[in-house]
Amino acid sequence: MTEFFLPELPRLLPVAYHPKAAQIEFRSNGWVRSRLGDCFPSEEDLLSFLRQRNGLYGPLTVPYADEQRALDVADWYQYVTVIDSFVSDRSALGADEAGARDVFAGIMDDFHGDGGGSEDFSYGMAGKELWRRISPGLSPGQIRRFSGALEAFLRGCVTEIRFKLTERVPDYETCMTVRLDSFGCDFIRLMTEYAAGVDMTGCDRLLADVHTHCMRQMIIVNDLLSWRKEHAQGDKMTVARVLIEREGLGLQSCVDRLRELVEHHEKAYIAARDQVLDGPHATRADIRAYLNGLDHLIGGSAEFEYLTPRYFGDGYVWDGSTSGWISLTAPVTRFRARPSADTNTDAQSGSPQAATPSMTRS
């Protein structure tokens, strides 16, 4: 069970690169080095992170934004990706739940202006510098939401550490609930608003189905395309792990099921979006701009996940392939036309077949 075949995903939404994508990536990498370089144990670890091209996530998900806001978004996503990387590392934040809580409490104190501003606390100082840039472009309602969004993300990270350290695999709905936090769904929405220059505070009921299917689609695509990385790190909070270890699916059956779920949520997102655009709020320019932003968020996020060495190994270079055989154990893998190892991926010992998750749950 070391390989699986990744079928084509629907990819029904637009993909575009910001016109200044290369420049933004370079500038964002420089920001990581200057503001967060001390978080890495060595120069090689920092360079490995920079080779993952995380600085492209912003330019791919907000390709319509002005250059400064696109850079702010890129730096924010780099910031939370550094945190996520060390949460997954048992020699760093992932080693101890209580220690991670202390670090995250310090981040929130600095965010609220309660910390001492120690120059030694790189996470806090970097967060404050980002906040000085981003907050003037947010409304009071968005600022309140941002605080809750950051707290939810850090809470989700701590929960993931707990499950990993205790070797527990959650059920599907528990996993999805935690992932909504640890994936950063609340601040992803806010970054989309910030990039588009709109404020969706108070629109939760109107956009409920849009957000449900948007975020579930993104989480499942992420968990599918990052499965090689999460498998190597023993991550327990991923829907692939849940379907295999809790629902009794074989590896290939799991992948095929996740592909079905991606298609379901992507099509359901489009239907929910179109219902809003065809309804009484269709004339609101802010709603239309935001939904266009979500379209590019979904499409751009998937594009990034195909191209990043973060998921396919340091040294991986994407050739544009979006389907093929993938090795879970090769140091660097790629999408191949034929398998190179045992393809009997559904052989599971001692795992009863169980009901798969409903595609209709909210």
Tab-separated table of C-alpha atoms in Angstrom:
chain	number	residue	atom	x	y	z
A	1	MET	CA	0.000	0.000	0.000
A	2	THR	CA	2.637	2.510	-1.055
A	3	GLU	CA	1.056	3.932	-4.209
A	4	PHE	CA	-2.293	5.185	-5.367
A	5	PHE	CA	-3.767	6.507	-8.593
A	6	LEU	CA	-4.948	10.102	-8.380
A	7	PRO	CA	-7.812	10.605	-10.864
A	8	GLU	CA	-8.523	13.963	-12.442
A	9	LEU	CA	-10.338	16.311	-10.074
A	10	PRO	CA	-13.200	18.424	-11.467
A	11	ARG	CA	-11.431	21.837	-11.439
A	12	LEU	CA	-14.563	23.710	-12.541
A	13	LEU	CA	-13.420	27.088	-11.187
A	14	PRO	CA	-11.006	29.659	-12.643
A	15	VAL	CA	-7.254	29.659	-12.076
A	16	ALA	CA	-5.220	32.819	-12.533
A	17	TYR	CA	-1.805	34.054	-11.384
A	18	HIS	CA	-1.438	37.603	-10.137
A	19	PRO	CA	0.336	39.727	-12.784
A	20	LYS	CA	3.137	40.313	-10.268
A	21	ALA	CA	3.145	36.741	-8.911
A	22	ALA	CA	6.912	36.221	-9.256
A	23	GLN	CA	7.781	39.539	-7.630
A	24	ILE	CA	5.326	38.941	-4.794
A	25	GLU	CA	6.738	35.461	-4.160
A	26	PHE	CA	10.302	36.802	-3.975
A	27	ARG	CA	9.337	39.688	-1.679
A	28	SER	CA	7.309	37.389	0.559
A	29	ASN	CA	10.222	34.954	0.857
A	30	GLY	CA	12.387	37.871	1.936
A	31	TRP	CA	9.812	38.765	4.580
A	32	VAL	CA	9.878	35.179	5.920
A	33	ARG	CA	13.674	35.283	6.161
A	34	SER	CA	13.759	38.643	7.948
A	35	ARG	CA	10.750	38.141	10.260
A	36	LEU	CA	10.530	34.389	10.836
A	37	GLY	CA	14.005	33.095	10.016
A	38	ASP	CA	14.819	32.649	13.707
A	39	CYS	CA	11.932	30.163	14.049
A	40	PHE	CA	13.828	27.633	11.922
A	41	PRO	CA	16.481	25.451	13.574
A	42	SER	CA	18.941	25.904	10.699
A	43	GLU	CA	19.531	27.741	7.452
A	44	GLU	CA	18.874	24.535	5.530
A	45	ASP	CA	15.474	24.155	7.192
A	46	LEU	CA	14.620	27.718	6.209
A	47	LEU	CA	15.758	27.145	2.617
A	48	SER	CA	13.743	23.935	2.444
A	49	PHE	CA	10.658	25.867	3.514
A	50	LEU	CA	11.296	28.600	0.944
A	51	ARG	CA	11.693	25.995	-1.808
A	52	GLN	CA	8.109	24.898	-1.099
A	53	ARG	CA	6.949	28.061	-2.918
A	54	ASN	CA	4.430	28.952	-0.232
A	55	GLY	CA	4.821	32.575	-1.347
A	56	LEU	CA	2.774	31.709	-4.439
A	57	TYR	CA	-0.343	30.772	-2.482
A	58	GLY	CA	-1.383	34.411	-2.110
A	59	PRO	CA	-0.815	35.403	-5.769
A	60	LEU	CA	-2.802	32.340	-6.852
A	61	THR	CA	-5.761	32.880	-4.533
A	62	VAL	CA	-6.128	36.672	-4.899
A	63	PRO	CA	-4.951	37.272	-8.486
A	64	TYR	CA	-7.244	40.328	-8.872
A	65	ALA	CA	-5.950	42.249	-5.813
A	66	ASP	CA	-3.737	45.303	-5.990
A	67	GLU	CA	-0.067	44.459	-5.505
A	68	GLN	CA	0.259	45.592	-1.885
A	69	ARG	CA	-2.813	43.721	-0.702
A	70	ALA	CA	-1.724	40.642	-2.641
A	71	LEU	CA	1.658	40.850	-0.864
A	72	ASP	CA	-0.050	41.253	2.515
A	73	VAL	CA	-2.142	38.150	1.797
A	74	ALA	CA	0.941	36.218	0.644
A	75	ASP	CA	2.826	37.131	3.822
A	76	TRP	CA	-0.153	36.177	6.008
A	77	TYR	CA	-0.400	32.748	4.413
A	78	GLN	CA	3.356	32.264	4.778
A	79	TYR	CA	3.036	33.193	8.458
A	80	VAL	CA	0.350	30.629	9.239
A	81	THR	CA	2.110	28.005	7.090
A	82	VAL	CA	5.261	28.384	9.193
A	83	ILE	CA	3.141	27.785	12.293
A	84	ASP	CA	1.417	24.809	10.656
A	85	SER	CA	4.784	23.336	9.675
A	86	PHE	CA	6.065	23.365	13.236
A	87	VAL	CA	2.763	22.079	14.617
A	88	SER	CA	3.360	18.989	12.454
A	89	ASP	CA	6.950	18.639	13.695
A	90	ARG	CA	7.387	16.567	16.865
A	91	SER	CA	10.751	18.203	17.469
A	92	ALA	CA	9.147	21.682	17.461
A	93	LEU	CA	5.663	22.962	18.384
A	94	GLY	CA	4.191	19.515	17.754
A	95	ALA	CA	6.234	17.982	20.566
A	96	ASP	CA	4.145	19.262	23.450
A	97	GLU	CA	0.557	20.449	23.640
A	98	ALA	CA	1.144	22.642	26.696
A	99	GLY	CA	4.210	24.258	25.126
A	100	ALA	CA	2.270	24.994	21.943
A	101	ARG	CA	-0.520	26.545	24.020
A	102	ASP	CA	2.016	28.875	25.649
A	103	VAL	CA	3.379	29.957	22.269
A	104	PHE	CA	-0.104	30.514	20.893
A	105	ALA	CA	-1.154	32.460	23.993
A	106	GLY	CA	1.836	34.720	23.352
A	107	ILE	CA	0.730	35.236	19.749
A	108	MET	CA	-2.762	36.218	20.884
A	109	ASP	CA	-1.372	38.527	23.595
A	110	ASP	CA	0.736	40.314	20.999
A	111	PHE	CA	-2.212	40.445	18.631
A	112	HIS	CA	-4.309	42.155	21.298
A	113	GLY	CA	-1.414	44.386	22.345
A	114	ASP	CA	-1.104	42.682	25.729
A	115	GLY	CA	2.357	41.230	25.247
A	116	GLY	CA	5.650	42.779	26.139
A	117	GLY	CA	6.721	42.869	22.511
A	118	SER	CA	9.871	40.844	23.120
A	119	GLU	CA	12.208	40.960	20.147
A	120	ASP	CA	12.951	37.291	20.859
A	121	PHE	CA	9.370	36.207	20.132
A	122	SER	CA	9.468	36.041	16.330
A	123	TYR	CA	5.917	34.734	15.925
A	124	GLY	CA	4.483	37.636	17.887
A	125	MET	CA	6.636	40.305	16.257
A	126	ALA	CA	5.876	39.015	12.752
A	127	GLY	CA	2.169	38.861	13.521
A	128	LYS	CA	2.145	42.422	14.833
A	129	GLU	CA	3.964	43.703	11.745
A	130	LEU	CA	1.418	41.991	9.512
A	131	TRP	CA	-1.445	43.352	11.567
A	132	ARG	CA	-0.138	46.911	11.243
A	133	ARG	CA	-0.356	46.485	7.486
A	134	ILE	CA	-3.677	44.650	7.215
A	135	SER	CA	-5.877	46.193	9.919
A	136	PRO	CA	-6.258	49.664	8.312
A	137	GLY	CA	-8.017	47.944	5.401
A	138	LEU	CA	-10.574	46.199	7.634
A	139	SER	CA	-13.820	47.438	9.131
A	140	PRO	CA	-14.412	47.265	12.915
A	141	GLY	CA	-16.577	44.178	12.324
A	142	GLN	CA	-13.822	42.489	10.322
A	143	ILE	CA	-11.255	43.317	13.001
A	144	ARG	CA	-13.426	41.603	15.623
A	145	ARG	CA	-13.831	38.599	13.337
A	146	PHE	CA	-10.100	38.452	12.644
A	147	SER	CA	-9.272	38.051	16.301
A	148	GLY	CA	-11.702	35.140	16.558
A	149	ALA	CA	-10.380	33.637	13.319
A	150	LEU	CA	-6.778	33.609	14.550
A	151	GLU	CA	-7.828	32.147	17.887
A	152	ALA	CA	-9.823	29.417	16.097
A	153	PHE	CA	-6.829	28.544	13.908
A	154	LEU	CA	-4.506	28.222	16.889
A	155	ARG	CA	-7.118	26.220	18.815
A	156	GLY	CA	-7.410	23.838	15.869
A	157	CYS	CA	-3.625	23.459	15.751
A	158	VAL	CA	-3.540	22.498	19.448
A	159	THR	CA	-6.322	19.958	18.923
A	160	GLU	CA	-4.381	18.389	16.057
A	161	ILE	CA	-1.296	18.111	18.278
A	162	ARG	CA	-3.365	16.335	20.948
A	163	PHE	CA	-4.731	13.766	18.495
A	164	LYS	CA	-1.291	13.164	17.037
A	165	LEU	CA	0.424	12.697	20.390
A	166	THR	CA	-2.285	10.334	21.636
A	167	GLU	CA	-2.339	8.370	18.340
A	168	ARG	CA	-6.099	8.884	18.006
A	169	VAL	CA	-7.934	9.074	14.697
A	170	PRO	CA	-11.237	11.010	14.915
A	171	ASP	CA	-14.483	10.222	13.136
A	172	TYR	CA	-15.253	12.047	9.890
A	173	GLU	CA	-17.396	14.858	11.290
A	174	THR	CA	-15.041	15.502	14.222
A	175	CYS	CA	-12.144	15.659	11.789
A	176	MET	CA	-13.987	18.089	9.542
A	177	THR	CA	-14.965	20.284	12.490
A	178	VAL	CA	-11.372	20.533	13.706
A	179	ARG	CA	-10.079	21.072	10.165
A	180	LEU	CA	-12.421	24.036	9.708
A	181	ASP	CA	-10.375	25.656	12.487
A	182	SER	CA	-6.874	24.365	11.744
A	183	PHE	CA	-7.247	24.956	7.997
A	184	GLY	CA	-7.920	28.598	8.845
A	185	CYS	CA	-11.318	28.787	7.172
A	186	ASP	CA	-12.398	31.939	9.017
A	187	PHE	CA	-9.313	33.968	8.124
A	188	ILE	CA	-9.321	32.538	4.583
A	189	ARG	CA	-12.715	34.209	4.162
A	190	LEU	CA	-11.364	37.430	5.663
A	191	MET	CA	-8.298	37.447	3.404
A	192	THR	CA	-10.609	37.034	0.416
A	193	GLU	CA	-12.656	40.014	1.615
A	194	TYR	CA	-9.500	42.062	2.252
A	195	ALA	CA	-8.137	41.347	-1.214
A	196	ALA	CA	-11.439	42.298	-2.860
A	197	GLY	CA	-11.926	45.378	-0.679
A	198	VAL	CA	-15.338	44.259	0.599
A	199	ASP	CA	-16.899	43.486	3.986
A	200	MET	CA	-19.110	40.408	4.349
A	201	THR	CA	-19.716	40.899	8.081
A	202	GLY	CA	-23.347	40.090	8.736
A	203	CYS	CA	-23.752	37.955	5.591
A	204	ASP	CA	-23.273	34.554	7.229
A	205	ARG	CA	-26.868	33.419	6.743
A	206	LEU	CA	-26.965	34.527	3.098
A	207	LEU	CA	-23.661	32.786	2.332
A	208	ALA	CA	-24.003	29.752	4.633
A	209	ASP	CA	-24.224	27.099	1.894
A	210	VAL	CA	-21.599	28.871	-0.200
A	211	HIS	CA	-19.138	28.780	2.693
A	212	THR	CA	-19.960	25.215	3.740
A	213	HIS	CA	-19.251	23.711	0.343
A	214	CYS	CA	-16.343	26.051	-0.446
A	215	MET	CA	-14.453	25.169	2.712
A	216	ARG	CA	-15.220	21.442	2.614
A	217	GLN	CA	-14.074	21.274	-0.990
A	218	MET	CA	-10.807	23.029	-0.119
A	219	ILE	CA	-10.145	20.844	2.927
A	220	ILE	CA	-10.755	17.600	1.032
A	221	VAL	CA	-8.603	18.653	-1.948
A	222	ASN	CA	-5.860	19.653	0.487
A	223	ASP	CA	-6.053	16.402	2.439
A	224	LEU	CA	-5.974	14.413	-0.789
A	225	LEU	CA	-3.066	16.204	-2.470
A	226	SER	CA	-1.075	16.497	0.777
A	227	TRP	CA	-1.636	12.863	1.749
A	228	ARG	CA	1.971	11.867	1.022
A	229	LYS	CA	3.251	14.520	3.489
A	230	GLU	CA	0.634	13.813	6.161
A	231	HIS	CA	1.177	10.048	5.836
A	232	ALA	CA	4.927	10.489	6.392
A	233	GLN	CA	4.331	12.679	9.456
A	234	GLY	CA	1.707	10.386	10.983
A	235	ASP	CA	-0.918	13.120	10.938
A	236	LYS	CA	-4.208	11.898	12.425
A	237	MET	CA	-6.399	14.885	11.551
A	238	THR	CA	-6.922	14.291	7.838
A	239	VAL	CA	-9.952	12.903	6.053
A	240	ALA	CA	-7.792	10.382	4.191
A	241	ARG	CA	-6.603	8.892	7.502
A	242	VAL	CA	-10.185	8.855	8.803
A	243	LEU	CA	-11.590	6.984	5.803
A	244	ILE	CA	-8.829	4.384	5.967
A	245	GLU	CA	-8.492	3.838	9.721
A	246	ARG	CA	-12.024	4.626	10.922
A	247	GLU	CA	-14.199	3.823	7.912
A	248	GLY	CA	-12.238	0.764	6.744
A	249	LEU	CA	-11.552	1.843	3.168
A	250	GLY	CA	-8.466	0.711	1.284
A	251	LEU	CA	-6.064	3.330	0.002
A	252	GLN	CA	-7.371	3.471	-3.561
A	253	SER	CA	-10.994	3.268	-2.440
A	254	CYS	CA	-10.279	6.169	-0.078
A	255	VAL	CA	-8.802	8.258	-2.886
A	256	ASP	CA	-11.733	7.503	-5.178
A	257	ARG	CA	-14.197	8.409	-2.429
A	258	LEU	CA	-12.420	11.690	-1.756
A	259	ARG	CA	-12.563	12.502	-5.453
A	260	GLU	CA	-16.351	11.980	-5.329
A	261	LEU	CA	-16.613	14.272	-2.302
A	262	VAL	CA	-14.549	16.963	-4.065
A	263	GLU	CA	-16.877	16.834	-7.049
A	264	HIS	CA	-19.965	16.934	-4.834
A	265	HIS	CA	-18.833	19.965	-2.834
A	266	GLU	CA	-17.463	21.811	-5.874
A	267	LYS	CA	-20.734	21.450	-7.767
A	268	ALA	CA	-22.757	22.250	-4.633
A	269	TYR	CA	-20.644	25.397	-4.118
A	270	ILE	CA	-21.323	26.526	-7.684
A	271	ALA	CA	-25.059	25.883	-7.253
A	272	ALA	CA	-25.152	27.810	-3.962
A	273	ARG	CA	-23.126	30.666	-5.475
A	274	ASP	CA	-25.427	30.874	-8.490
A	275	GLN	CA	-28.485	30.890	-6.235
A	276	VAL	CA	-27.108	33.982	-4.484
A	277	LEU	CA	-26.218	35.624	-7.797
A	278	ASP	CA	-29.710	34.944	-9.145
A	279	GLY	CA	-31.444	36.184	-5.987
A	280	PRO	CA	-32.404	39.568	-4.586
A	281	HIS	CA	-28.796	40.399	-3.679
A	282	ALA	CA	-27.549	39.951	-7.251
A	283	THR	CA	-27.170	43.703	-7.767
A	284	ARG	CA	-24.785	44.149	-4.831
A	285	ALA	CA	-21.312	44.785	-6.224
A	286	ASP	CA	-19.656	43.692	-2.978
A	287	ILE	CA	-21.395	40.308	-3.016
A	288	ARG	CA	-20.443	39.725	-6.639
A	289	ALA	CA	-16.826	40.724	-6.000
A	290	TYR	CA	-16.600	38.436	-2.984
A	291	LEU	CA	-18.054	35.436	-4.815
A	292	ASN	CA	-15.632	36.040	-7.677
A	293	GLY	CA	-12.906	36.035	-5.035
A	294	LEU	CA	-14.098	32.683	-3.665
A	295	ASP	CA	-14.067	31.224	-7.186
A	296	HIS	CA	-10.404	32.168	-7.558
A	297	LEU	CA	-9.645	31.044	-4.003
A	298	ILE	CA	-10.876	27.514	-4.721
A	299	GLY	CA	-9.265	27.262	-8.146
A	300	GLY	CA	-5.990	28.856	-7.088
A	301	SER	CA	-5.675	26.793	-3.921
A	302	ALA	CA	-5.860	23.559	-5.912
A	303	GLU	CA	-3.325	24.861	-8.439
A	304	PHE	CA	-0.886	25.622	-5.632
A	305	GLU	CA	-1.325	22.179	-4.097
A	306	TYR	CA	-0.425	20.489	-7.379
A	307	LEU	CA	2.745	22.544	-7.769
A	308	THR	CA	4.253	22.720	-4.267
A	309	PRO	CA	7.212	20.567	-3.202
A	310	ARG	CA	5.690	20.827	0.302
A	311	TYR	CA	3.457	17.901	-0.640
A	312	PHE	CA	5.545	15.979	-3.162
A	313	GLY	CA	9.083	16.245	-1.788
A	314	ASP	CA	11.976	18.731	-1.682
A	315	GLY	CA	13.202	18.856	-5.275
A	316	TYR	CA	9.816	18.214	-6.890
A	317	VAL	CA	9.106	20.350	-9.948
A	318	TRP	CA	5.559	20.334	-11.291
A	319	ASP	CA	5.178	19.577	-14.998
A	320	GLY	CA	1.492	20.479	-15.140
A	321	SER	CA	0.226	16.935	-14.589
A	322	THR	CA	-2.945	16.623	-12.520
A	323	SER	CA	-3.477	12.871	-12.586
A	324	GLY	CA	-1.356	9.744	-12.259
A	325	TRP	CA	0.264	7.317	-9.876
A	326	ILE	CA	1.796	8.774	-6.709
A	327	SER	CA	4.195	7.087	-4.310
A	328	LEU	CA	3.678	7.610	-0.586
A	329	THR	CA	7.241	6.620	0.261
A	330	ALA	CA	9.519	8.087	-2.430
A	331	PRO	CA	11.607	11.028	-1.140
A	332	VAL	CA	10.423	12.968	-4.189
A	333	THR	CA	7.397	11.778	-6.116
A	334	ARG	CA	5.595	12.870	-9.271
A	335	PHE	CA	2.493	11.991	-11.238
A	336	ARG	CA	3.367	8.887	-13.294
A	337	ALA	CA	1.504	7.108	-16.093
A	338	ARG	CA	2.193	3.684	-14.571
A	339	PRO	CA	2.711	2.366	-11.034
A	340	SER	CA	6.216	1.403	-9.957
A	341	ALA	CA	5.300	-0.662	-6.893
A	342	ASP	CA	2.560	-2.893	-5.478
A	343	THR	CA	-0.827	-1.557	-6.620
A	344	ASN	CA	-2.923	-3.780	-4.357
A	345	THR	CA	-3.865	-0.679	-2.386
A	346	ASP	CA	-7.156	-1.984	-1.050
A	347	ALA	CA	-5.630	-4.833	0.946
A	348	GLN	CA	-6.498	-4.008	4.537
A	349	SER	CA	-6.105	-6.421	7.402
A	350	GLY	CA	-8.498	-6.255	10.308
A	351	SER	CA	-10.385	-3.231	8.955
A	352	PRO	CA	-14.134	-3.791	8.609
A	353	GLN	CA	-15.916	-2.051	5.766
A	354	ALA	CA	-17.949	0.828	7.167
A	355	ALA	CA	-20.381	3.397	5.857
A	356	THR	CA	-18.733	6.300	4.055
A	357	PRO	CA	-19.476	9.885	5.053
A	358	SER	CA	-22.625	11.514	3.813
A	359	MET	CA	-22.215	14.080	1.061
A	360	THR	CA	-25.300	15.956	2.226
A	361	ARG	CA	-24.180	16.935	5.713
A	362	SER	CA	-23.544	20.597	6.301
